[in-house]
PDB file of C-alpha atoms and ligand atoms in Angstrom:
ATOM      1  CA  MET A   1     144.781  91.005 152.684  1.00 21.00           C
ATOM      2  CA  LEU A   2     141.079  90.348 153.150  1.00 24.00           C
ATOM      3  CA  ASN A   3     140.507  90.617 149.412  1.00 26.00           C
ATOM      4  CA  GLY A   4     143.296  88.135 148.808  1.00 25.00           C
ATOM      5  CA  CYS A   5     141.638  85.634 151.153  1.00 25.00           C
ATOM      6  CA  VAL A   6     138.304  86.042 149.451  1.00 27.00           C
ATOM      7  CA  LEU A   7     139.933  85.615 146.070  1.00 26.00           C
ATOM      8  CA  SER A   8     141.780  82.479 147.074  1.00 31.00           C
ATOM      9  CA  LEU A   9     138.582  81.053 148.594  1.00 33.00           C
ATOM     10  CA  LYS A  10     136.778  81.839 145.378  1.00 40.00           C
ATOM     11  CA  SER A  11     139.407  80.166 143.197  1.00 36.00           C
ATOM     12  CA  CYS A  12     139.252  77.104 145.456  1.00 36.00           C
ATOM     13  CA  ARG A  13     135.500  76.962 144.931  1.00 44.00           C
ATOM     14  CA  ILE A  14     135.932  77.232 141.161  1.00 39.00           C
ATOM     15  CA  GLU A  15     138.456  74.396 141.166  1.00 37.00           C
ATOM     16  CA  CYS A  16     136.090  72.096 143.083  1.00 41.00           C
ATOM     17  CA  PHE A  17     133.374  73.088 140.703  1.00 47.00           C
ATOM     18  CA  LYS A  18     135.494  72.131 137.653  1.00 47.00           C
ATOM     19  CA  MET A  19     136.318  68.769 139.176  1.00 40.00           C
ATOM     20  CA  LYS A  20     132.636  68.037 139.653  1.00 49.00           C
ATOM     21  CA  GLU A  21     131.852  69.026 136.101  1.00 49.00           C
ATOM     22  CA  GLU A  22     134.272  66.445 134.750  1.00 48.00           C
ATOM     23  CA  SER A  23     133.030  63.444 136.753  1.00 74.00           C
ATOM     24  CA  ALA A  24     129.897  61.590 135.660  1.00 92.00           C
ATOM     25  CA  ALA A  25     127.644  61.381 138.692  1.00 97.00           C
ATOM     26  CA  LEU A  26     124.040  61.845 139.745  1.00 98.00           C
ATOM     27  CA  TYR A  27     123.726  64.849 142.058  1.00 98.00           C
ATOM     28  CA  VAL A  28     120.617  64.775 144.288  1.00 98.00           C
ATOM     29  CA  VAL A  29     119.805  68.448 144.804  1.00 98.00           C
ATOM     30  CA  PRO A  30     117.236  69.755 147.348  1.00 98.00           C
ATOM     31  CA  THR A  31     115.390  72.935 146.332  1.00 98.00           C
ATOM     32  CA  PRO A  32     113.586  75.518 148.537  1.00 98.00           C
ATOM     33  CA  LEU A  33     110.276  74.739 150.267  1.00 98.00           C
ATOM     34  CA  GLY A  34     109.151  78.309 149.738  1.00 97.00           C
ATOM     35  CA  ASN A  35     112.038  80.678 150.383  1.00 98.00           C
ATOM     36  CA  LEU A  36     114.385  81.112 147.422  1.00 97.00           C
ATOM     37  CA  ALA A  37     117.244  82.106 149.720  1.00 97.00           C
ATOM     38  CA  ASP A  38     117.300  78.526 151.023  1.00 98.00           C
ATOM     39  CA  LEU A  39     118.853  77.299 147.760  1.00 98.00           C
ATOM     40  CA  SER A  40     122.470  76.668 148.786  1.00 98.00           C
ATOM     41  CA  GLN A  41     125.488  77.982 146.905  1.00 98.00           C
ATOM     42  CA  ARG A  42     126.526  74.378 146.293  1.00 98.00           C
ATOM     43  CA  ALA A  43     123.086  73.601 144.821  1.00 98.00           C
ATOM     44  CA  ILE A  44     123.378  76.637 142.507  1.00 98.00           C
ATOM     45  CA  ASP A  45     126.909  75.628 141.436  1.00 98.00           C
ATOM     46  CA  THR A  46     125.814  72.063 140.768  1.00 98.00           C
ATOM     47  CA  LEU A  47     122.687  72.997 138.811  1.00 98.00           C
ATOM     48  CA  CYS A  48     124.753  75.428 136.716  1.00 98.00           C
ATOM     49  CA  ALA A  49     127.481  72.855 136.065  1.00 97.00           C
ATOM     50  CA  VAL A  50     125.606  69.676 135.124  1.00 98.00           C
ATOM     51  CA  ARG A  51     124.680  68.750 131.543  1.00 97.00           C
ATOM     52  CA  TRP A  52     121.233  67.351 132.439  1.00 98.00           C
ATOM     53  CA  ILE A  53     118.630  68.093 135.132  1.00 98.00           C
ATOM     54  CA  ALA A  54     115.957  65.476 135.870  1.00 98.00           C
ATOM     55  CA  ALA A  55     112.957  67.301 137.346  1.00 98.00           C
ATOM     56  CA  GLU A  56     109.658  66.075 138.830  1.00 98.00           C
ATOM     57  CA  ASP A  57     107.829  68.805 136.889  1.00 98.00           C
ATOM     58  CA  THR A  58     109.983  70.548 134.291  1.00 97.00           C
ATOM     59  CA  ARG A  59     107.530  73.491 134.024  1.00 97.00           C
ATOM     60  CA  HIS A  60     107.710  74.010 137.793  1.00 97.00           C
ATOM     61  CA  THR A  61     111.523  73.872 137.901  1.00 98.00           C
ATOM     62  CA  ALA A  62     112.190  75.984 134.781  1.00 98.00           C
ATOM     63  CA  PRO A  63     111.713  79.413 136.494  1.00 97.00           C
ATOM     64  CA  LEU A  64     114.125  78.441 139.302  1.00 98.00           C
ATOM     65  CA  LEU A  65     116.761  77.397 136.754  1.00 98.00           C
ATOM     66  CA  LYS A  66     116.228  80.594 134.774  1.00 97.00           C
ATOM     67  CA  HIS A  67     116.640  82.624 137.975  1.00 97.00           C
ATOM     68  CA  ILE A  68     120.084  81.132 138.690  1.00 98.00           C
ATOM     69  CA  GLY A  69     121.158  81.066 135.032  1.00 98.00           C
ATOM     70  CA  ALA A  70     121.295  77.259 134.704  1.00 98.00           C
ATOM     71  CA  THR A  71     121.115  76.128 131.091  1.00 97.00           C
ATOM     72  CA  ALA A  72     121.124  72.320 131.452  1.00 98.00           C
ATOM     73  CA  LYS A  73     118.755  70.259 129.340  1.00 98.00           C
ATOM     74  CA  LEU A  74     115.730  68.924 131.230  1.00 98.00           C
ATOM     75  CA  ILE A  75     114.478  65.364 131.656  1.00 98.00           C
ATOM     76  CA  ALA A  76     110.982  64.725 133.052  1.00 98.00           C
ATOM     77  CA  ALA A  77     111.254  62.390 136.065  1.00 98.00           C
ATOM     78  CA  HIS A  78     107.947  61.986 137.884  1.00 97.00           C
ATOM     79  CA  GLU A  79     106.299  59.109 139.750  1.00 96.00           C
ATOM     80  CA  HIS A  80     104.658  57.756 136.559  1.00 97.00           C
ATOM     81  CA  ASN A  81     107.848  57.524 134.458  1.00 97.00           C
ATOM     82  CA  GLU A  82     110.554  57.016 137.070  1.00 97.00           C
ATOM     83  CA  ASN A  83     111.800  53.748 135.566  1.00 97.00           C
ATOM     84  CA  GLU A  84     112.175  55.190 132.037  1.00 98.00           C
ATOM     85  CA  ALA A  85     113.704  58.374 133.438  1.00 98.00           C
ATOM     86  CA  GLY A  86     116.147  56.218 135.426  1.00 98.00           C
ATOM     87  CA  ALA A  87     117.180  54.385 132.232  1.00 98.00           C
ATOM     88  CA  LYS A  88     117.748  57.706 130.414  1.00 98.00           C
ATOM     89  CA  ILE A  89     119.823  59.045 133.289  1.00 98.00           C
ATOM     90  CA  VAL A  90     121.934  55.883 133.409  1.00 98.00           C
ATOM     91  CA  ALA A  91     122.580  56.236 129.644  1.00 98.00           C
ATOM     92  CA  HIS A  92     123.780  59.839 130.110  1.00 98.00           C
ATOM     93  CA  LEU A  93     126.040  58.814 132.982  1.00 98.00           C
ATOM     94  CA  ALA A  94     127.435  55.973 130.872  1.00 97.00           C
ATOM     95  CA  ALA A  95     128.284  58.590 128.215  1.00 97.00           C
ATOM     96  CA  GLY A  96     130.305  60.445 130.861  1.00 97.00           C
ATOM     97  CA  GLU A  97     127.746  63.237 131.403  1.00 97.00           C
ATOM     98  CA  THR A  98     126.640  64.771 134.702  1.00 98.00           C
ATOM     99  CA  VAL A  99     123.007  64.758 135.871  1.00 98.00           C
ATOM    100  CA  ALA A 100     121.203  66.507 138.733  1.00 98.00           C
ATOM    101  CA  LEU A 101     117.932  65.276 140.207  1.00 98.00           C
ATOM    102  CA  VAL A 102     115.421  67.751 141.686  1.00 98.00           C
ATOM    103  CA  SER A 103     111.801  67.554 142.826  1.00 98.00           C
ATOM    104  CA  ASP A 104     109.215  70.356 142.949  1.00 98.00           C
ATOM    105  CA  ALA A 105     110.280  71.415 146.458  1.00 98.00           C
ATOM    106  CA  GLY A 106     112.486  70.002 149.189  1.00 98.00           C
ATOM    107  CA  THR A 107     114.578  66.873 148.976  1.00 98.00           C
ATOM    108  CA  PRO A 108     114.034  64.345 146.150  1.00 98.00           C
ATOM    109  CA  GLY A 109     113.107  60.880 147.417  1.00 98.00           C
ATOM    110  CA  ILE A 110     111.451  62.215 150.597  1.00 98.00           C
ATOM    111  CA  SER A 111     107.730  61.692 149.840  1.00 98.00           C
ATOM    112  CA  ASP A 112     108.775  62.616 146.294  1.00 98.00           C
ATOM    113  CA  PRO A 113     110.039  60.656 143.273  1.00 97.00           C
ATOM    114  CA  GLY A 114     113.744  59.821 143.248  1.00 98.00           C
ATOM    115  CA  ALA A 115     114.337  56.527 145.080  1.00 98.00           C
ATOM    116  CA  ARG A 116     113.912  54.338 141.967  1.00 98.00           C
ATOM    117  CA  ILE A 117     116.222  56.594 139.931  1.00 98.00           C
ATOM    118  CA  VAL A 118     118.886  56.492 142.639  1.00 98.00           C
ATOM    119  CA  ALA A 119     118.587  52.683 142.815  1.00 98.00           C
ATOM    120  CA  ALA A 120     118.954  52.346 139.019  1.00 98.00           C
ATOM    121  CA  VAL A 121     122.007  54.613 138.969  1.00 98.00           C
ATOM    122  CA  ARG A 122     123.652  52.693 141.822  1.00 98.00           C
ATOM    123  CA  ALA A 123     122.851  49.336 140.165  1.00 98.00           C
ATOM    124  CA  ALA A 124     124.563  50.600 137.006  1.00 98.00           C
ATOM    125  CA  GLY A 125     127.676  51.345 139.045  1.00 97.00           C
ATOM    126  CA  HIS A 126     127.605  55.162 138.855  1.00 97.00           C
ATOM    127  CA  ARG A 127     128.296  57.604 141.653  1.00 97.00           C
ATOM    128  CA  ILE A 128     125.498  59.326 143.570  1.00 98.00           C
ATOM    129  CA  ILE A 129     126.337  62.612 145.275  1.00 98.00           C
ATOM    130  CA  PRO A 130     123.640  63.897 147.683  1.00 98.00           C
ATOM    131  CA  LEU A 131     123.554  67.569 148.641  1.00 98.00           C
ATOM    132  CA  PRO A 132     122.042  68.484 152.029  1.00 98.00           C
ATOM    133  CA  GLY A 133     119.255  71.048 151.963  1.00 98.00           C
ATOM    134  CA  PRO A 134     115.595  71.944 152.537  1.00 98.00           C
ATOM    135  CA  CYS A 135     113.257  69.212 153.771  1.00 98.00           C
ATOM    136  CA  ALA A 136     109.895  69.926 155.453  1.00 98.00           C
ATOM    137  CA  ALA A 137     110.270  67.051 157.957  1.00 98.00           C
ATOM    138  CA  THR A 138     113.627  68.119 159.398  1.00 98.00           C
ATOM    139  CA  THR A 139     112.696  71.815 159.256  1.00 98.00           C
ATOM    140  CA  ALA A 140     109.597  71.076 161.372  1.00 98.00           C
ATOM    141  CA  LEU A 141     111.457  68.713 163.705  1.00 98.00           C
ATOM    142  CA  CYS A 142     114.107  71.239 164.671  1.00 98.00           C
ATOM    143  CA  ALA A 143     111.368  73.658 165.785  1.00 98.00           C
ATOM    144  CA  ALA A 144     109.178  71.028 167.484  1.00 98.00           C
ATOM    145  CA  GLY A 145     110.935  70.973 170.846  1.00 96.00           C
ATOM    146  CA  LEU A 146     109.517  67.555 171.729  1.00 95.00           C
ATOM    147  CA  PRO A 147     111.422  65.522 174.337  1.00 94.00           C
ATOM    148  CA  ASP A 148     111.572  62.360 172.187  1.00 96.00           C
ATOM    149  CA  ALA A 149     115.073  61.023 171.567  1.00 95.00           C
ATOM    150  CA  HIS A 150     114.006  59.436 168.280  1.00 97.00           C
ATOM    151  CA  PHE A 151     111.715  60.231 165.383  1.00 98.00           C
ATOM    152  CA  PHE A 152     109.952  58.074 162.809  1.00 98.00           C
ATOM    153  CA  PHE A 153     109.203  59.632 159.419  1.00 98.00           C
ATOM    154  CA  VAL A 154     105.794  58.446 158.195  1.00 98.00           C
ATOM    155  CA  GLY A 155     105.123  60.943 155.394  1.00 98.00           C
ATOM    156  CA  PHE A 156     101.575  60.798 154.004  1.00 98.00           C
ATOM    157  CA  LEU A 157      99.016  58.482 155.614  1.00 98.00           C
ATOM    158  CA  PRO A 158      96.563  56.654 153.319  1.00 98.00           C
ATOM    159  CA  ALA A 159      93.705  58.878 152.106  1.00 97.00           C
ATOM    160  CA  LYS A 160      90.988  56.280 152.885  1.00 97.00           C
ATOM    161  CA  ALA A 161      89.750  56.444 156.496  1.00 96.00           C
ATOM    162  CA  GLY A 162      89.928  52.696 157.213  1.00 97.00           C
ATOM    163  CA  GLN A 163      93.447  52.325 155.849  1.00 98.00           C
ATOM    164  CA  ARG A 164      94.538  55.508 157.634  1.00 98.00           C
ATOM    165  CA  ARG A 165      93.303  54.244 161.012  1.00 97.00           C
ATOM    166  CA  HIS A 166      94.964  50.898 160.396  1.00 98.00           C
ATOM    167  CA  ALA A 167      98.262  52.631 159.584  1.00 98.00           C
ATOM    168  CA  LEU A 168      97.947  54.672 162.791  1.00 98.00           C
ATOM    169  CA  GLU A 169      97.310  51.473 164.808  1.00 97.00           C
ATOM    170  CA  THR A 170     100.624  50.095 163.573  1.00 97.00           C
ATOM    171  CA  LEU A 171     102.403  53.269 164.761  1.00 98.00           C
ATOM    172  CA  ARG A 172     100.690  53.595 168.155  1.00 96.00           C
ATOM    173  CA  ALA A 173     103.258  51.712 170.233  1.00 95.00           C
ATOM    174  CA  LEU A 174     106.383  53.317 168.732  1.00 97.00           C
ATOM    175  CA  PRO A 175     108.487  55.148 171.358  1.00 96.00           C
ATOM    176  CA  ALA A 176     109.489  57.829 168.827  1.00 97.00           C
ATOM    177  CA  ALA A 177     108.026  61.126 167.636  1.00 98.00           C
ATOM    178  CA  LEU A 178     105.906  60.458 164.524  1.00 98.00           C
ATOM    179  CA  VAL A 179     106.380  62.843 161.587  1.00 98.00           C
ATOM    180  CA  PHE A 180     103.535  63.135 159.067  1.00 98.00           C
ATOM    181  CA  TYR A 181     102.948  65.132 155.884  1.00 98.00           C
ATOM    182  CA  GLU A 182      99.327  66.106 155.267  1.00 98.00           C
ATOM    183  CA  ALA A 183      97.281  68.029 152.724  1.00 98.00           C
ATOM    184  CA  PRO A 184      95.069  70.893 153.983  1.00 98.00           C
ATOM    185  CA  HIS A 185      91.798  69.264 152.847  1.00 97.00           C
ATOM    186  CA  ARG A 186      92.513  66.148 154.937  1.00 98.00           C
ATOM    187  CA  VAL A 187      94.197  67.632 158.009  1.00 98.00           C
ATOM    188  CA  ILE A 188      91.053  67.738 160.202  1.00 98.00           C
ATOM    189  CA  GLU A 189      89.986  64.134 159.601  1.00 97.00           C
ATOM    190  CA  THR A 190      93.571  62.940 160.031  1.00 98.00           C
ATOM    191  CA  LEU A 191      93.923  64.745 163.380  1.00 98.00           C
ATOM    192  CA  GLU A 192      90.575  63.330 164.540  1.00 97.00           C
ATOM    193  CA  ASP A 193      91.767  59.805 163.736  1.00 97.00           C
ATOM    194  CA  MET A 194      95.118  60.451 165.429  1.00 97.00           C
ATOM    195  CA  ALA A 195      93.399  61.571 168.644  1.00 96.00           C
ATOM    196  CA  VAL A 196      91.244  58.427 168.724  1.00 95.00           C
ATOM    197  CA  VAL A 197      93.902  55.901 167.731  1.00 96.00           C
ATOM    198  CA  LEU A 198      97.072  57.365 169.283  1.00 96.00           C
ATOM    199  CA  GLY A 199      95.433  58.977 172.342  1.00 94.00           C
ATOM    200  CA  GLY A 200      94.297  62.603 172.661  1.00 94.00           C
ATOM    201  CA  ASN A 201      96.767  63.513 175.405  1.00 94.00           C
ATOM    202  CA  ARG A 202      99.851  63.165 173.214  1.00 96.00           C
ATOM    203  CA  ASN A 203     101.734  66.351 172.320  1.00 97.00           C
ATOM    204  CA  LEU A 204     101.289  67.605 168.778  1.00 98.00           C
ATOM    205  CA  VAL A 205     103.196  70.178 166.752  1.00 98.00           C
ATOM    206  CA  ILE A 206     101.482  71.648 163.689  1.00 98.00           C
ATOM    207  CA  ALA A 207     104.098  73.210 161.373  1.00 98.00           C
ATOM    208  CA  ARG A 208     102.409  75.075 158.526  1.00 98.00           C
ATOM    209  CA  GLU A 209     103.818  76.990 155.557  1.00 98.00           C
ATOM    210  CA  LEU A 210     107.409  76.537 156.717  1.00 98.00           C
ATOM    211  CA  THR A 211     109.892  79.106 155.365  1.00 98.00           C
ATOM    212  CA  LYS A 212     107.009  81.067 153.790  1.00 98.00           C
ATOM    213  CA  LEU A 213     105.340  84.389 154.602  1.00 97.00           C
ATOM    214  CA  PHE A 214     102.581  82.869 156.757  1.00 97.00           C
ATOM    215  CA  GLU A 215     104.717  80.278 158.526  1.00 98.00           C
ATOM    216  CA  SER A 216     103.168  79.108 161.804  1.00 98.00           C
ATOM    217  CA  ILE A 217     104.239  76.527 164.366  1.00 98.00           C
ATOM    218  CA  HIS A 218     101.725  75.610 167.050  1.00 98.00           C
ATOM    219  CA  ALA A 219     102.010  73.067 169.860  1.00 98.00           C
ATOM    220  CA  CYS A 220      99.039  71.578 171.752  1.00 97.00           C
ATOM    221  CA  PRO A 221      97.652  68.224 172.949  1.00 97.00           C
ATOM    222  CA  LEU A 222      96.232  66.174 170.050  1.00 97.00           C
ATOM    223  CA  THR A 223      92.754  66.443 171.496  1.00 95.00           C
ATOM    224  CA  GLU A 224      92.762  70.270 171.145  1.00 97.00           C
ATOM    225  CA  ALA A 225      94.136  70.378 167.594  1.00 97.00           C
ATOM    226  CA  THR A 226      90.966  70.442 165.503  1.00 97.00           C
ATOM    227  CA  ASP A 227      89.325  73.175 167.626  1.00 97.00           C
ATOM    228  CA  TRP A 228      92.465  75.293 167.260  1.00 98.00           C
ATOM    229  CA  LEU A 229      92.542  74.833 163.473  1.00 98.00           C
ATOM    230  CA  LYS A 230      88.835  75.506 163.025  1.00 97.00           C
ATOM    231  CA  ALA A 231      89.022  78.717 165.082  1.00 98.00           C
ATOM    232  CA  ASP A 232      90.596  80.560 162.111  1.00 97.00           C
ATOM    233  CA  ALA A 233      90.074  79.611 158.449  1.00 96.00           C
ATOM    234  CA  ASN A 234      93.636  80.767 157.651  1.00 97.00           C
ATOM    235  CA  ARG A 235      95.003  78.010 159.882  1.00 98.00           C
ATOM    236  CA  LEU A 236      93.612  75.435 157.455  1.00 97.00           C
ATOM    237  CA  ARG A 237      95.474  76.840 154.450  1.00 97.00           C
ATOM    238  CA  GLY A 238      98.840  75.791 153.043  1.00 98.00           C
ATOM    239  CA  GLU A 239     101.166  72.873 153.611  1.00 98.00           C
ATOM    240  CA  PHE A 240     101.402  70.909 156.840  1.00 98.00           C
ATOM    241  CA  VAL A 241     103.847  68.813 158.799  1.00 98.00           C
ATOM    242  CA  LEU A 242     102.299  67.164 161.871  1.00 98.00           C
ATOM    243  CA  ILE A 243     104.549  65.784 164.595  1.00 98.00           C
ATOM    244  CA  VAL A 244     103.056  63.646 167.370  1.00 98.00           C
ATOM    245  CA  SER A 245     105.060  62.726 170.465  1.00 97.00           C
ATOM    246  CA  GLY A 246     105.943  59.050 170.763  1.00 97.00           C
ATOM    247  CA  ASN A 247     104.435  56.406 172.988  1.00 95.00           C
ATOM    248  CA  SER A 248     106.192  57.168 176.252  1.00 83.00           C
ATOM    249  CA  ALA A 249     105.575  55.271 179.490  1.00 58.00           C
ATOM    250  CA  ALA A 250     103.236  58.118 180.541  1.00 52.00           C
ATOM    251  CA  ASN A 251     101.200  57.782 177.358  1.00 61.00           C
ATOM    252  CA  LYS A 252     101.065  54.002 177.794  1.00 62.00           C
ATOM    253  CA  ASP A 253      99.674  54.375 181.327  1.00 62.00           C
ATOM    254  CA  ASP A 254      97.090  56.879 180.120  1.00 65.00           C
ATOM    255  CA  ASP A 255      96.137  54.624 177.197  1.00 71.00           C
ATOM    256  CA  SER A 256      95.749  51.592 179.447  1.00 79.00           C
ATOM    257  CA  GLU A 257      93.582  53.461 181.924  1.00 80.00           C
ATOM    258  CA  ARG A 258      91.410  54.837 179.104  1.00 80.00           C
ATOM    259  CA  VAL A 259      90.857  51.391 177.549  1.00 85.00           C
ATOM    260  CA  LEU A 260      90.276  49.781 180.946  1.00 86.00           C
ATOM    261  CA  LYS A 261      87.670  52.384 181.894  1.00 87.00           C
ATOM    262  CA  LEU A 262      85.883  51.925 178.566  1.00 89.00           C
ATOM    263  CA  LEU A 263      85.676  48.160 179.054  1.00 91.00           C
ATOM    264  CA  LEU A 264      84.515  48.455 182.683  1.00 91.00           C
ATOM    265  CA  ASP A 265      81.921  51.068 181.693  1.00 90.00           C
ATOM    266  CA  ASP A 266      80.683  48.589 179.084  1.00 90.00           C
ATOM    267  CA  GLY A 267      80.000  46.151 181.923  1.00 91.00           C
ATOM    268  CA  LEU A 268      82.868  43.697 181.477  1.00 92.00           C
ATOM    269  CA  PRO A 269      83.966  41.853 184.653  1.00 92.00           C
ATOM    270  CA  VAL A 270      87.191  43.151 186.238  1.00 93.00           C
ATOM    271  CA  LYS A 271      89.284  40.104 185.275  1.00 93.00           C
ATOM    272  CA  GLN A 272      88.183  40.115 181.648  1.00 93.00           C
ATOM    273  CA  ALA A 273      88.610  43.911 181.304  1.00 90.00           C
ATOM    274  CA  ALA A 274      92.163  43.657 182.700  1.00 89.00           C
ATOM    275  CA  ARG A 275      93.052  40.768 180.365  1.00 91.00           C
ATOM    276  CA  LEU A 276      91.696  42.520 177.254  1.00 90.00           C
ATOM    277  CA  THR A 277      93.372  45.823 178.163  1.00 87.00           C
ATOM    278  CA  ALA A 278      96.685  44.014 178.604  1.00 84.00           C
ATOM    279  CA  GLU A 279      96.291  42.461 175.152  1.00 86.00           C
ATOM    280  CA  ILE A 280      95.382  45.788 173.527  1.00 82.00           C
ATOM    281  CA  THR A 281      97.961  48.058 175.186  1.00 78.00           C
ATOM    282  CA  GLY A 282     100.745  45.674 176.184  1.00 74.00           C
ATOM    283  CA  ALA A 283     100.567  46.804 179.842  1.00 75.00           C
ATOM    284  CA  ALA A 284     101.034  44.291 182.696  1.00 77.00           C
ATOM    285  CA  LYS A 285      97.861  42.288 183.448  1.00 84.00           C
ATOM    286  CA  ASN A 286      98.349  42.163 187.242  1.00 82.00           C
ATOM    287  CA  GLU A 287      98.729  45.933 187.504  1.00 77.00           C
ATOM    288  CA  LEU A 288      95.673  46.425 185.336  1.00 83.00           C
ATOM    289  CA  TYR A 289      93.712  44.035 187.546  1.00 88.00           C
ATOM    290  CA  ARG A 290      94.656  46.092 190.639  1.00 81.00           C
ATOM    291  CA  LEU A 291      93.800  49.335 188.789  1.00 82.00           C
ATOM    292  CA  ALA A 292      90.454  47.868 187.687  1.00 85.00           C
ATOM    293  CA  LEU A 293      89.582  46.934 191.296  1.00 89.00           C
ATOM    294  CA  SER A 294      90.376  50.442 192.518  1.00 81.00           C
ATOM    295  CA  LEU A 295      88.388  52.008 189.660  1.00 83.00           C
ATOM    296  CA  LYS A 296      85.428  49.779 190.605  1.00 84.00           C
ATOM    297  CA  ASP A 297      85.778  50.876 194.247  1.00 81.00           C
ATOM    298  CA  GLN A 298      85.845  54.535 193.267  1.00 77.00           C
ATOM    299  CA  ALA A 299      82.764  54.037 191.097  1.00 75.00           C
TER     300      ALA A 299
HETATM  301  N1  SAM B 301     110.318  66.307 149.287  1.00 58.31           N
HETATM  302  C1  SAM B 301     109.647  67.237 150.161  1.00 58.31           C
HETATM  303  C2  SAM B 301     110.506  67.418 151.428  1.00 58.31           C
HETATM  304  O1  SAM B 301     111.709  67.229 151.359  1.00 58.31           O
HETATM  305  O2  SAM B 301     109.968  67.801 152.459  1.00 58.31           O
HETATM  306  C3  SAM B 301     108.239  66.792 150.464  1.00 58.31           C
HETATM  307  C4  SAM B 301     107.375  66.682 149.252  1.00 58.31           C
HETATM  308  S1  SAM B 301     105.735  66.159 149.598  1.00 58.31           S
HETATM  309  C5  SAM B 301     105.128  65.840 147.965  1.00 58.31           C
HETATM  310  C6  SAM B 301     104.900  67.649 149.973  1.00 58.31           C
HETATM  311  C7  SAM B 301     104.465  67.708 151.430  1.00 58.31           C
HETATM  312  O3  SAM B 301     105.560  68.147 152.239  1.00 58.31           O
HETATM  313  C8  SAM B 301     103.365  68.718 151.691  1.00 58.31           C
HETATM  314  O4  SAM B 301     102.076  68.162 151.445  1.00 58.31           O
HETATM  315  C9  SAM B 301     103.560  69.032 153.151  1.00 58.31           C
HETATM  316  O5  SAM B 301     103.020  68.013 153.965  1.00 58.31           O
HETATM  317  C10 SAM B 301     105.085  68.995 153.255  1.00 58.31           C
HETATM  318  N2  SAM B 301     105.613  70.338 152.986  1.00 58.31           N
HETATM  319  C11 SAM B 301     106.241  70.775 151.888  1.00 58.31           C
HETATM  320  N3  SAM B 301     106.555  72.069 152.011  1.00 58.31           N
HETATM  321  C12 SAM B 301     106.105  72.477 153.209  1.00 58.31           C
HETATM  322  C13 SAM B 301     106.114  73.703 153.927  1.00 58.31           C
HETATM  323  N4  SAM B 301     106.633  74.796 153.391  1.00 58.31           N
HETATM  324  N5  SAM B 301     105.557  73.745 155.157  1.00 58.31           N
HETATM  325  C14 SAM B 301     105.017  72.642 155.710  1.00 58.31           C
HETATM  326  N6  SAM B 301     104.972  71.467 155.077  1.00 58.31           N
HETATM  327  C15 SAM B 301     105.506  71.371 153.854  1.00 58.31           C
END
């Protein structure tokens, strides 16, 4: 009885699989971040069924395809040739052939090439079939445990310090958890900038080497992050997702008080300090004026 069920489930799967093989479509296929077992059965079936596989780095993807026995022909599709790759893919689809799109790891189009290919395929009127699967941002988010109801995916910040700080300024007021990708050689300077621009008391989650042997997920206030990382050289190795809690009312109050104190310490009159703080943080001027008077009294 049990065998019969398994068999009928299997034949159902094979039927679906045959249907897919016949229809020209672009399949967007996520691949593991580091743990081969995270490649889904549907991803394996798709990669084994399609005629063509467009890969960010064909040399990187070849061993994975060999491992699952996929024999599709490869097309290089990286950030420097995405438009030409898109045109090739559209031509294959027009000839009635199936194509899968993969990146080196995780989900194509998420801080990876893919968006321009998808747009070209849609513009040409062909079907796009996305498969769910590994993505560093969502993997980190589900283990973050932050109270934010929303999240905002930033991906990589600019490498240059000035541009990075400017980008952080534009994110400071968002009432949503901020999700960043960062390279190990830049993680310290990025966290330092985040503490200054976003406010050191915000909660941070550092998710490193997700799904891999040395996976670690650490939570702390932003202001403590660099000390924690520097305390052990191993903590600076590998791949990082950084998640910073959003600008809640509590953070706003803390930010306003911090800015107000700085301006008062610099010798600005109470009225002017309150006005400037209101402009910088968006907090109410009257409340800041009252807070400034009480801070002056305490001083
Ligand atoms: N498309 C991928 C995805 O779906 O997550 C992201 C590709 S992006 C070029 C690579 C960045 O993703 C890394 O620099 C790191 O910030 C993050 N990342 C990838 N794998 C990771 C892992 N195993 N642990 C933590 N972060 C990871």
